[in-house]
């Protein structure tokens, strides 16, 4: 069972995002990823050892959404993963208001698209 920071404040929004794609809950999202032989939870953990538990589950949710959407390109998958990240933003928070999760997915998609000729990254958190 997925447990993470501020579970009660996040879960309704997470389930709504999953339900939009016919996914019942986080456990089913994980099963969808497992079926495809991918482990976004571990990938996130391996990439950033100090990440919060909710970040790892957000990538599981995003990857399951990408699979359900039938994404065929890395850029399209990145946008779908952004939907998963956005679902973990606490409703009414600055991150939710500013659509930080969607922004991260869109930023990754831009980096992955062939038509992007030049890109500068500035951290502005």
Tab-separated table of N, CA, C and O in Angstrom, residues 1-8 10-11 14-15 18 25-31 41 53-61 88:
chain	number	residue	atom	x	y	z
A	1	UNK	N	0.842	-1.192	0.000
A	1	UNK	CA	0.000	0.000	0.000
A	1	UNK	C	0.883	1.249	0.000
A	1	UNK	O	1.882	1.324	0.691
A	2	UNK	N	0.494	2.196	-0.787
A	2	UNK	CA	1.246	3.444	-0.909
A	2	UNK	C	0.916	4.365	0.257
A	2	UNK	O	-0.241	4.706	0.486
A	3	UNK	N	1.933	4.747	0.993
A	3	UNK	CA	1.796	5.742	2.051
A	3	UNK	C	2.843	6.819	1.814
A	3	UNK	O	3.992	6.510	1.487
A	4	UNK	N	2.440	8.061	1.978
A	4	UNK	CA	3.353	9.175	1.722
A	4	UNK	C	2.888	10.392	2.485
A	4	UNK	O	1.805	10.402	3.067
A	5	UNK	N	3.712	11.408	2.467
A	5	UNK	CA	3.453	12.636	3.201
A	5	UNK	C	2.107	13.252	2.796
A	5	UNK	O	1.770	13.305	1.618
A	6	UNK	N	1.358	13.700	3.775
A	6	UNK	CA	0.063	14.372	3.558
A	6	UNK	C	-0.891	13.541	2.693
A	6	UNK	O	-1.617	14.070	1.857
A	7	UNK	N	-0.899	12.252	2.936
A	7	UNK	CA	-1.732	11.318	2.176
A	7	UNK	C	-3.186	11.798	2.108
A	7	UNK	O	-3.769	11.859	1.024
A	8	UNK	N	-3.740	12.126	3.261
A	8	UNK	CA	-5.151	12.505	3.325
A	8	UNK	C	-5.453	13.763	2.507
A	8	UNK	O	-6.555	13.917	1.994
A	10	UNK	N	-3.919	14.637	-0.245
A	10	UNK	CA	-3.594	14.428	-1.655
A	10	UNK	C	-4.447	13.376	-2.352
A	10	UNK	O	-4.667	13.448	-3.557
A	11	UNK	N	-4.895	12.358	-1.624
A	11	UNK	CA	-5.422	11.145	-2.242
A	11	UNK	C	-6.646	11.374	-3.122
A	11	UNK	O	-6.789	10.731	-4.165
A	14	UNK	N	-5.437	12.611	-6.422
A	14	UNK	CA	-4.700	11.538	-7.098
A	14	UNK	C	-5.671	10.539	-7.719
A	14	UNK	O	-5.549	10.188	-8.900
A	15	UNK	N	-6.645	10.093	-6.931
A	15	UNK	CA	-7.619	9.133	-7.446
A	15	UNK	C	-8.422	9.708	-8.602
A	15	UNK	O	-8.733	8.997	-9.565
A	18	UNK	N	-6.270	9.440	-11.675
A	18	UNK	CA	-6.193	8.041	-12.120
A	18	UNK	C	-7.511	7.579	-12.732
A	18	UNK	O	-7.520	6.944	-13.794
A	25	UNK	N	-6.850	2.998	-8.539
A	25	UNK	CA	-6.104	3.580	-7.421
A	25	UNK	C	-4.601	3.419	-7.657
A	25	UNK	O	-4.178	2.909	-8.700
A	26	UNK	N	-3.809	3.825	-6.681
A	26	UNK	CA	-2.354	3.768	-6.816
A	26	UNK	C	-1.861	2.325	-6.935
A	26	UNK	O	-0.914	2.054	-7.678
A	27	UNK	N	-2.499	1.415	-6.230
A	27	UNK	CA	-2.091	0.011	-6.333
A	27	UNK	C	-2.260	-0.507	-7.763
A	27	UNK	O	-1.391	-1.215	-8.284
A	28	UNK	N	-3.352	-0.138	-8.401
A	28	UNK	CA	-3.551	-0.550	-9.793
A	28	UNK	C	-2.535	0.147	-10.706
A	28	UNK	O	-2.042	-0.444	-11.659
A	29	UNK	N	-2.222	1.408	-10.403
A	29	UNK	CA	-1.208	2.131	-11.194
A	29	UNK	C	0.124	1.399	-11.127
A	29	UNK	O	0.809	1.216	-12.140
A	30	UNK	N	0.502	0.956	-9.928
A	30	UNK	CA	1.752	0.206	-9.774
A	30	UNK	C	1.703	-1.096	-10.556
A	30	UNK	O	2.668	-1.484	-11.213
A	31	UNK	N	0.567	-1.788	-10.505
A	31	UNK	CA	0.410	-3.051	-11.245
A	31	UNK	C	0.549	-2.829	-12.751
A	31	UNK	O	1.146	-3.661	-13.450
A	41	UNK	N	9.003	4.014	-9.217
A	41	UNK	CA	9.289	4.260	-7.808
A	41	UNK	C	10.793	4.133	-7.562
A	41	UNK	O	11.430	5.023	-7.026
A	53	UNK	N	8.812	10.474	-0.257
A	53	UNK	CA	8.028	9.293	-0.626
A	53	UNK	C	6.949	9.649	-1.656
A	53	UNK	O	6.700	8.890	-2.591
A	54	UNK	N	6.319	10.801	-1.491
A	54	UNK	CA	5.261	11.176	-2.430
A	54	UNK	C	5.800	11.379	-3.846
A	54	UNK	O	5.101	11.111	-4.821
A	55	UNK	N	7.050	11.809	-4.000
A	55	UNK	CA	7.626	11.974	-5.334
A	55	UNK	C	7.723	10.630	-6.039
A	55	UNK	O	7.399	10.511	-7.231
A	56	UNK	N	8.141	9.605	-5.313
A	56	UNK	CA	8.273	8.268	-5.911
A	56	UNK	C	6.916	7.761	-6.399
A	56	UNK	O	6.812	7.229	-7.508
A	57	UNK	N	5.899	7.949	-5.587
A	57	UNK	CA	4.558	7.502	-5.988
A	57	UNK	C	3.981	8.372	-7.101
A	57	UNK	O	3.219	7.890	-7.944
A	58	UNK	N	4.349	9.636	-7.126
A	58	UNK	CA	3.871	10.518	-8.198
A	58	UNK	C	4.362	10.020	-9.557
A	58	UNK	O	3.629	10.056	-10.548
A	59	UNK	N	5.593	9.541	-9.599
A	59	UNK	CA	6.112	9.004	-10.867
A	59	UNK	C	5.440	7.687	-11.240
A	59	UNK	O	5.243	7.405	-12.425
A	60	UNK	N	5.055	6.895	-10.260
A	60	UNK	CA	4.292	5.677	-10.547
A	60	UNK	C	2.959	6.063	-11.190
A	60	UNK	O	2.569	5.514	-12.220
A	61	UNK	N	2.274	7.020	-10.586
A	61	UNK	CA	0.989	7.480	-11.115
A	61	UNK	C	1.165	8.044	-12.522
A	61	UNK	O	0.417	7.707	-13.444
A	88	UNK	N	-0.299	15.100	-7.324
A	88	UNK	CA	0.260	15.053	-5.974
A	88	UNK	C	0.409	16.433	-5.331
A	88	UNK	O	0.760	16.528	-4.158
